[in-house]
Coordinates of N, CA and C in Angstrom, one line a residue:
X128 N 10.5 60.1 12.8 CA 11.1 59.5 11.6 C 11.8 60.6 10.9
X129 N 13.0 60.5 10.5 CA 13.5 61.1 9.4 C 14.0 60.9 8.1
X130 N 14.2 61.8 7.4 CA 14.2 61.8 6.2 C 15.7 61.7 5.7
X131 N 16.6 62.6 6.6 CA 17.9 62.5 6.4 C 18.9 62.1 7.5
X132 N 20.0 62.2 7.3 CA 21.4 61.6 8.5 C 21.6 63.7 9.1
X133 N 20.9 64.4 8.4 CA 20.9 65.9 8.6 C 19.8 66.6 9.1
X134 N 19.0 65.7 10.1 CA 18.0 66.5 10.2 C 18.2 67.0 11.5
X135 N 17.2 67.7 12.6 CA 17.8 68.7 13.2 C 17.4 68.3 14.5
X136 N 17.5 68.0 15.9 CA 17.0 67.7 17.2 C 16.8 69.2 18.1
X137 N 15.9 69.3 17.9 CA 15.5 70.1 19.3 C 15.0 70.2 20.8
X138 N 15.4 70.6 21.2 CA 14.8 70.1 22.6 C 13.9 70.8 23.1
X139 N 13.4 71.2 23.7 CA 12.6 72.2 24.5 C 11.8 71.6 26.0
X140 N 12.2 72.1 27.0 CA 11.3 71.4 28.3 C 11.6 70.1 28.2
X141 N 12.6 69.2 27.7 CA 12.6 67.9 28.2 C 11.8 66.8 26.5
X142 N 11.3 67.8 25.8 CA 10.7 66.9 24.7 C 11.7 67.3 23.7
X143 N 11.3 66.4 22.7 CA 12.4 66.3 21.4 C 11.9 66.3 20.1
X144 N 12.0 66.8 19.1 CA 11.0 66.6 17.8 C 12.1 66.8 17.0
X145 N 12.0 66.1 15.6 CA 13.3 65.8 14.7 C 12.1 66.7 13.3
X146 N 13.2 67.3 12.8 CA 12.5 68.0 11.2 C 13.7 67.7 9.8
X147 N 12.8 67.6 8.9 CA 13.5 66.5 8.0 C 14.4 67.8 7.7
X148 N 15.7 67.5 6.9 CA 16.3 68.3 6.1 C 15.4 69.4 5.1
X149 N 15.2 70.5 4.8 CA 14.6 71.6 3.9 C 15.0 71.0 2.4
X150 N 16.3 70.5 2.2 CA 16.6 70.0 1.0 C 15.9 69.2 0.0
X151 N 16.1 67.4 1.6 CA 14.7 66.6 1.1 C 13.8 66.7 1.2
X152 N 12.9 67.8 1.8 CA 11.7 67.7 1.7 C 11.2 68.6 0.5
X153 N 12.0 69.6 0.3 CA 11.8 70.4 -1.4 C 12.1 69.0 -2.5
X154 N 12.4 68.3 -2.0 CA 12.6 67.3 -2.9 C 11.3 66.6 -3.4
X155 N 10.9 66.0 -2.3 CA 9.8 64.9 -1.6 C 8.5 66.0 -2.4
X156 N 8.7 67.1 -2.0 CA 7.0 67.7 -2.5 C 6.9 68.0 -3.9
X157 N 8.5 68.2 -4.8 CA 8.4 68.5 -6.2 C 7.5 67.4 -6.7
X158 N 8.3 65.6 -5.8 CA 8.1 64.7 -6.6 C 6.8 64.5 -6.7
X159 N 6.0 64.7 -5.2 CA 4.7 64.8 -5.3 C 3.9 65.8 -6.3
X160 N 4.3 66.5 -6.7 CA 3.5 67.7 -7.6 C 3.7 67.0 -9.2
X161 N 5.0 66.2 -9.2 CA 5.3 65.5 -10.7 C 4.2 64.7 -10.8
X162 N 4.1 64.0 -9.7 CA 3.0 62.5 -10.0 C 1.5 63.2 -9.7
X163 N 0.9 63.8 -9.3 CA -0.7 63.9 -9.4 C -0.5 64.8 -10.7
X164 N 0.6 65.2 -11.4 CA 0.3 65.6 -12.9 C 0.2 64.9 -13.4
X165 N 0.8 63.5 -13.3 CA 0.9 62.6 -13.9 C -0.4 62.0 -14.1
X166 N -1.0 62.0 -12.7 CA -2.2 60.9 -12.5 C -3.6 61.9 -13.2
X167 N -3.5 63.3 -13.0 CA -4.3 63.9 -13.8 C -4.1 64.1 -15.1
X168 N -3.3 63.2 -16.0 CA -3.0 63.5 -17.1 C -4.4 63.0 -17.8
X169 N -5.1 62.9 -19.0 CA -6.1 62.2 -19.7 C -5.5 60.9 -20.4
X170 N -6.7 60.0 -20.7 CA -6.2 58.6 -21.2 C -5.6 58.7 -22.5
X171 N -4.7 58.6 -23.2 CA -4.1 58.8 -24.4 C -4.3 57.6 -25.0
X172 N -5.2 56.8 -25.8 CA -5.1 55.7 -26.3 C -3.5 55.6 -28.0
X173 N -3.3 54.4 -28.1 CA -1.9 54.6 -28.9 C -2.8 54.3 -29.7
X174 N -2.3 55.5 -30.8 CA -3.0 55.1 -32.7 C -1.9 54.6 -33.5
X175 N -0.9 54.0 -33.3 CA 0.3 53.6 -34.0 C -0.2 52.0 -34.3
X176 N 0.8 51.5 -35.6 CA 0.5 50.4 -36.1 C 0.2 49.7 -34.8
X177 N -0.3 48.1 -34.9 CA -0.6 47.1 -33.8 C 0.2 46.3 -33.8
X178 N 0.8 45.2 -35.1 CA 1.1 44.2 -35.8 C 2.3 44.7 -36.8
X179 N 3.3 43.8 -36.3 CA 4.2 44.4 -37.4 C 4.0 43.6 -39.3
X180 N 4.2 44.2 -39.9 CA 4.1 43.8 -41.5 C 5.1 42.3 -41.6
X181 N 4.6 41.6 -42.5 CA 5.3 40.3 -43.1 C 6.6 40.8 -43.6
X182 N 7.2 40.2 -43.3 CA 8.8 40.5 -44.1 C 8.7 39.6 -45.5
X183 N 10.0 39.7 -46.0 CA 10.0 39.8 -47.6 C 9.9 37.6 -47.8
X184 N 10.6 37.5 -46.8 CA 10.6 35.7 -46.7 C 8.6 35.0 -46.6
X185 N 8.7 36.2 -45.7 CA 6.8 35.5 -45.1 C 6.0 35.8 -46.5
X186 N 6.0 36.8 -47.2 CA 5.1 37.2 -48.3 C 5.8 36.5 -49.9
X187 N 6.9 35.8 -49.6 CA 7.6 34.6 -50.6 C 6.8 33.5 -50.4
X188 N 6.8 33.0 -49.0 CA 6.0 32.0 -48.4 C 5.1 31.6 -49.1
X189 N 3.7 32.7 -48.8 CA 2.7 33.2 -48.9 C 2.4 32.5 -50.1
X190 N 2.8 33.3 -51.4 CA 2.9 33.6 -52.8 C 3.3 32.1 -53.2
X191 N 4.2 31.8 -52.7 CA 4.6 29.9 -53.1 C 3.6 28.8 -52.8
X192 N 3.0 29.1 -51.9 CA 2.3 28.1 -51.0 C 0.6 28.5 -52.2
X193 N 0.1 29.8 -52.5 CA -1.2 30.2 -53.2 C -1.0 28.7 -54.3
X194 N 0.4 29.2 -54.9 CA 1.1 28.6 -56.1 C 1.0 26.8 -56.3
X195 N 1.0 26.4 -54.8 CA 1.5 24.9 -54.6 C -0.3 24.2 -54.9
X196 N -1.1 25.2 -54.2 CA -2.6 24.9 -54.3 C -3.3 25.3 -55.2
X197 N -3.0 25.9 -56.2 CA -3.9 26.3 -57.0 C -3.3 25.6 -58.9
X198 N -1.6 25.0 -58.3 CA -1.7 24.4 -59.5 C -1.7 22.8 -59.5
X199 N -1.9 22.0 -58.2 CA -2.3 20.7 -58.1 C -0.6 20.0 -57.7
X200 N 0.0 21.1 -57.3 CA 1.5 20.6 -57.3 C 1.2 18.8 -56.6
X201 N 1.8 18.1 -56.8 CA 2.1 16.4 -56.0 C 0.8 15.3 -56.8
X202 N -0.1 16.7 -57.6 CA -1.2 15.3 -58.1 C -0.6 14.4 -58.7
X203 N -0.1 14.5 -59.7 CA 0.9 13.9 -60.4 C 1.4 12.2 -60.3
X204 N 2.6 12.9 -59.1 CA 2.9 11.6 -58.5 C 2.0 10.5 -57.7
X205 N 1.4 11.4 -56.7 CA 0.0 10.5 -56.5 C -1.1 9.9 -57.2
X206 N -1.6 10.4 -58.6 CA -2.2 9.7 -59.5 C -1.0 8.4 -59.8
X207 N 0.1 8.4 -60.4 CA 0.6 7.1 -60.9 C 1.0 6.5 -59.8
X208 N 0.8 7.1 -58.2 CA 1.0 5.7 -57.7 C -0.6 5.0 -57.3
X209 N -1.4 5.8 -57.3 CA -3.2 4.9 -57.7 C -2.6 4.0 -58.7
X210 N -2.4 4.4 -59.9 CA -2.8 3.7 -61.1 C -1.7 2.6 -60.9
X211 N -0.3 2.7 -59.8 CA 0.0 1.3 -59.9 C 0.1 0.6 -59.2
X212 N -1.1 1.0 -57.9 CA -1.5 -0.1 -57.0 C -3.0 -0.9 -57.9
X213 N -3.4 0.3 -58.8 CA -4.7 -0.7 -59.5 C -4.1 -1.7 -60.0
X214 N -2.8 -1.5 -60.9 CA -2.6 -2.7 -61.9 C -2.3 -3.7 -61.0
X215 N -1.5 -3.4 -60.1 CA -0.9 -4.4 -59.8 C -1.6 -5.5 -58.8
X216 N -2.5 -4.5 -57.8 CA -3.2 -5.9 -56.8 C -4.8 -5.6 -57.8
X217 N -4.8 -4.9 -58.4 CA -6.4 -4.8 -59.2 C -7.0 -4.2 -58.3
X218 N -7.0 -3.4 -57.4 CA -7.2 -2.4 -56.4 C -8.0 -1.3 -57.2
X219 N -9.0 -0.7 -56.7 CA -9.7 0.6 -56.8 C -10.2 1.2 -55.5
X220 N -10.0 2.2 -55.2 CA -10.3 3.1 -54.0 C -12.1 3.1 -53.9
X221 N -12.4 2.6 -55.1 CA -14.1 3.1 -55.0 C -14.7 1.9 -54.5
X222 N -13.9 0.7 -54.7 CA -14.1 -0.8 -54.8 C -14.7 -0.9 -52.9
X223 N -14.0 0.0 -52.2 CA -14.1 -0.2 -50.8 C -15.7 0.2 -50.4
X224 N -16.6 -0.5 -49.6 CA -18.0 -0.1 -49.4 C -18.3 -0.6 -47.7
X225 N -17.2 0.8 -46.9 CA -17.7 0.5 -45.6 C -19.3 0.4 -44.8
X226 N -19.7 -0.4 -43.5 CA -20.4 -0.1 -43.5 C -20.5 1.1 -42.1
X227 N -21.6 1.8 -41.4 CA -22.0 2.9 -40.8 C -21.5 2.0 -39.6
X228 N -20.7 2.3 -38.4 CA -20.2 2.4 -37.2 C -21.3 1.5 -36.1
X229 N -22.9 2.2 -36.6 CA -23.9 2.0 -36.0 C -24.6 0.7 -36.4
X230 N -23.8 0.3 -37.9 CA -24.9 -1.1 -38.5 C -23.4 -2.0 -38.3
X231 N -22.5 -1.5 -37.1 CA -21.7 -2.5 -36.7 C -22.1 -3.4 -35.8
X232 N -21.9 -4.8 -35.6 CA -21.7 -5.0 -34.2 C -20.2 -5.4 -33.8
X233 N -20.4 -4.5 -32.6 CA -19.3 -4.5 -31.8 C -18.4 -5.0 -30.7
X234 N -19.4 -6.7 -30.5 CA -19.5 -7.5 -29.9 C -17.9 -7.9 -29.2
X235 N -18.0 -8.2 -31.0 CA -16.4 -9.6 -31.3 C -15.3 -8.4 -30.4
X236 N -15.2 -7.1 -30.3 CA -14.2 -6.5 -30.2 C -13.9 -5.6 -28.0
X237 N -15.2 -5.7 -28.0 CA -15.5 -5.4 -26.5 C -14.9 -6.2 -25.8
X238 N -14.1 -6.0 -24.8 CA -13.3 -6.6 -23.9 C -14.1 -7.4 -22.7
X239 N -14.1 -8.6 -22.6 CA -15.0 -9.7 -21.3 C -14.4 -8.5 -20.0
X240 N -13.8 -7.9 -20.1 CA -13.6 -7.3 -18.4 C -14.3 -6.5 -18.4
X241 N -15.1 -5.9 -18.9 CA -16.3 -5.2 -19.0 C -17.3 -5.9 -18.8
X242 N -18.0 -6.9 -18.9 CA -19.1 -7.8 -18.9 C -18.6 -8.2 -17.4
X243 N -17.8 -8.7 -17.1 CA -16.8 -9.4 -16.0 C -17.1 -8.8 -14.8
X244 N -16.7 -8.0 -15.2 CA -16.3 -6.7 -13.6 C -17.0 -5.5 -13.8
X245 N -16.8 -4.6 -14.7 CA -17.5 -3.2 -14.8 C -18.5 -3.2 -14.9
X246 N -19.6 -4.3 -15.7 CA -21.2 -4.2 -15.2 C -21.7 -4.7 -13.6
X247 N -20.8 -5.6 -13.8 CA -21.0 -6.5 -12.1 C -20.7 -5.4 -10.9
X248 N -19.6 -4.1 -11.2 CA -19.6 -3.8 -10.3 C -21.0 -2.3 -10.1
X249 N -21.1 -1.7 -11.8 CA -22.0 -1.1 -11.9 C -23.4 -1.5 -11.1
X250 N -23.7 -2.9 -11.0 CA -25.0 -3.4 -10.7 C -24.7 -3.2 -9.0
X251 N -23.9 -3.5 -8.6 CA -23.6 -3.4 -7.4 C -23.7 -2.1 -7.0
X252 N -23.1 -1.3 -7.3 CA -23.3 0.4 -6.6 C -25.0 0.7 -7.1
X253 N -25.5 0.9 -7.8 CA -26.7 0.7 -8.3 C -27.5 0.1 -7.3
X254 N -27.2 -0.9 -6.8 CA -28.1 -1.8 -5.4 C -27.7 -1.2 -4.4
X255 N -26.5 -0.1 -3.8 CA -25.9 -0.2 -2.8 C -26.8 1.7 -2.8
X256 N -27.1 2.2 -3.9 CA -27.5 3.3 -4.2 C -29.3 3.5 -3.3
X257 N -30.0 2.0 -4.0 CA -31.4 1.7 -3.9 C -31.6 1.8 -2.0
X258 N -30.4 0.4 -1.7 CA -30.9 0.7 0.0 C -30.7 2.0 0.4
X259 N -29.7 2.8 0.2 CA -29.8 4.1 0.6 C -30.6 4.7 0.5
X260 N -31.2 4.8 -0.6 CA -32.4 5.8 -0.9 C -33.9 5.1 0.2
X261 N -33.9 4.0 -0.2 CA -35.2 3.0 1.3 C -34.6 3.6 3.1
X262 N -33.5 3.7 2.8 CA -32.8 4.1 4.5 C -32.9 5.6 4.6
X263 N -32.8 6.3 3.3 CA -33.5 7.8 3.9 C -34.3 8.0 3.9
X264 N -35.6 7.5 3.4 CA -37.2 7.5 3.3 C -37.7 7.3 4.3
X265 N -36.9 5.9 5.0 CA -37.6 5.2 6.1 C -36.8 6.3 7.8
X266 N -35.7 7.3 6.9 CA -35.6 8.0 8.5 C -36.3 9.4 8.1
X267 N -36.4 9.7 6.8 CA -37.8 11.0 6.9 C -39.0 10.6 7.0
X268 N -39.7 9.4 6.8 CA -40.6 9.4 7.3 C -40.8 9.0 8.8
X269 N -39.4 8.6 9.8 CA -39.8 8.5 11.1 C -39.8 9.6 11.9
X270 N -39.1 10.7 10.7 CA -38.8 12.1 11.3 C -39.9 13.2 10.8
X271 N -40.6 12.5 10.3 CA -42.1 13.7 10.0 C -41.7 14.3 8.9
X272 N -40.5 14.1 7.9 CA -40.8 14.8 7.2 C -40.3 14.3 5.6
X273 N -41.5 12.9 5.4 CA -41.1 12.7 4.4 C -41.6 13.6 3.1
X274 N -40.8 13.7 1.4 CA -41.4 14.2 1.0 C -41.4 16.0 1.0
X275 N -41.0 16.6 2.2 CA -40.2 17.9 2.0 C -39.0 17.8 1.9
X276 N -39.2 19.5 1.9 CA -37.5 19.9 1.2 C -36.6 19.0 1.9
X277 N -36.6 19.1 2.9 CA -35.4 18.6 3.7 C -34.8 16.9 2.7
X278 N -36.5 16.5 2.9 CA -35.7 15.0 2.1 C -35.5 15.0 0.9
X279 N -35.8 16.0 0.2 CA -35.0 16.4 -1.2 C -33.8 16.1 -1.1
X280 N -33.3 17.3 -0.2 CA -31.9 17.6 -0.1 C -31.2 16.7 0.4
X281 N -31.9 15.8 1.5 CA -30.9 14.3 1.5 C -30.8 13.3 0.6
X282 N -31.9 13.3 -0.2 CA -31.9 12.3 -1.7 C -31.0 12.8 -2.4
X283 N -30.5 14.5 -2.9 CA -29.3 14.7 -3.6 C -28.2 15.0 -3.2
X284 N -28.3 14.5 -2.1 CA -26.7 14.6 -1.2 C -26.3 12.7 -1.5
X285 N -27.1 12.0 -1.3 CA -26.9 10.8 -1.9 C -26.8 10.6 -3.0
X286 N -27.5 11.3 -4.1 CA -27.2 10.8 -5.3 C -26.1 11.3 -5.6
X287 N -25.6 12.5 -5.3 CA -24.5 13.3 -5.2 C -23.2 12.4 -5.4
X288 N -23.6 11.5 -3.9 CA -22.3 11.0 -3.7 C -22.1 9.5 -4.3
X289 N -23.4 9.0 -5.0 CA -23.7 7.9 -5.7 C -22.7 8.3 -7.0
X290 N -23.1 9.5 -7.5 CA -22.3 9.9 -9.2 C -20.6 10.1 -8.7
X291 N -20.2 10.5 -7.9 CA -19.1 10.8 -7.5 C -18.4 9.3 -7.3
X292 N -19.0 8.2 -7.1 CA -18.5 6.9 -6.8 C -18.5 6.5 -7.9
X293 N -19.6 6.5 -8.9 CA -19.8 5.8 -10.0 C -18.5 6.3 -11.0
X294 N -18.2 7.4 -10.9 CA -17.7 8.3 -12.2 C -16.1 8.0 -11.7
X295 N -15.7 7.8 -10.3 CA -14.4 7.1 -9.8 C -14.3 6.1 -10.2
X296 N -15.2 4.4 -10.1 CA -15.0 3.6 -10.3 C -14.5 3.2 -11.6
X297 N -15.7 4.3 -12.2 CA -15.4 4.3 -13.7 C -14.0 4.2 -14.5
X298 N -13.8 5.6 -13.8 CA -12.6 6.2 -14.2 C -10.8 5.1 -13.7
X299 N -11.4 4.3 -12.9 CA -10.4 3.4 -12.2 C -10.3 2.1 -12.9

């Protein structure tokens, strides 16, 4: 390999060896002496600011916005428009007495395709889950080994793939 279009061929006995230019290679070892100074240099961490400062618009901002909250800016208008939804439908905001989410029923609003099909099909994987679990029992216990690890591990490779159906169907 060489280094330059100037490097030198010698021959001797029939063999041949090429030597880089003296130029590049004074070159080549400076650069190598620059960089392990480099790499031996110590870690310099930066102590200069992090963040630059707010400019004169952001700290206007700031100062306007403290201003907007602390003096009730818009109550105003929003009180007389209360006072003229009270007059006018006899409306009061207090008047409303929801009840808790929980002391709802939620009957009237649940969609029949849920009762229809999504429990119907829920009951179905659920049964399709059960013979499986009777079909691994009945081949660990013809295999000696009901009850150990092994049929652990086949009961949660089934149920595994029971939640993986369930949570698809679901999701579909």
């Amino acid at each position: 390999m060489s280094f330059s279009s100037k490097s030198s061929q010698q021959s001797t006995s029939g063999s041949s060896s090429y030597a880089p230019d003296p130029t590049l290679l004074g070159d080549l070892y400076s650069n190598l002496g620059r960089a392990q100074a480099l790499a031996n240099t110590p870690f310099q961490p930066y102590a200069g600011q992090m963040t630059a400062g707010f400019s004169p618009y952001q700290t206007q901002a700031q100062t306007d916005l403290a201003a907007v909250g602390a003096g009730h800016t818009g109550s105003a208008p929003v009180g007389a428009a209360i006072s003229t939804a009270q007059g006018a439908a006899g409306y009061a905001p207090q008047m409303i007495q929801a009840p808790l989410l929980r002391q709802t029923d939620l009957a009237p609003y649940m969609s029949p395709y849920q009762s229809g099909v999504i429990d119907s099909t829920m009951g179905e994987l659920e049964r399709q889950r059960r013979i499986q679990a009777a079909a691994n029992n009945a081949q660990a216990t013809a295999a000696g080994a009901f009850g150990g690890s092994r049929s652990a591990v086949l009961q949660s490779l089934s149920d595994d793939s029971f939640d993986r159906t369930l949570a698809s169907t679901l999701a579909n």
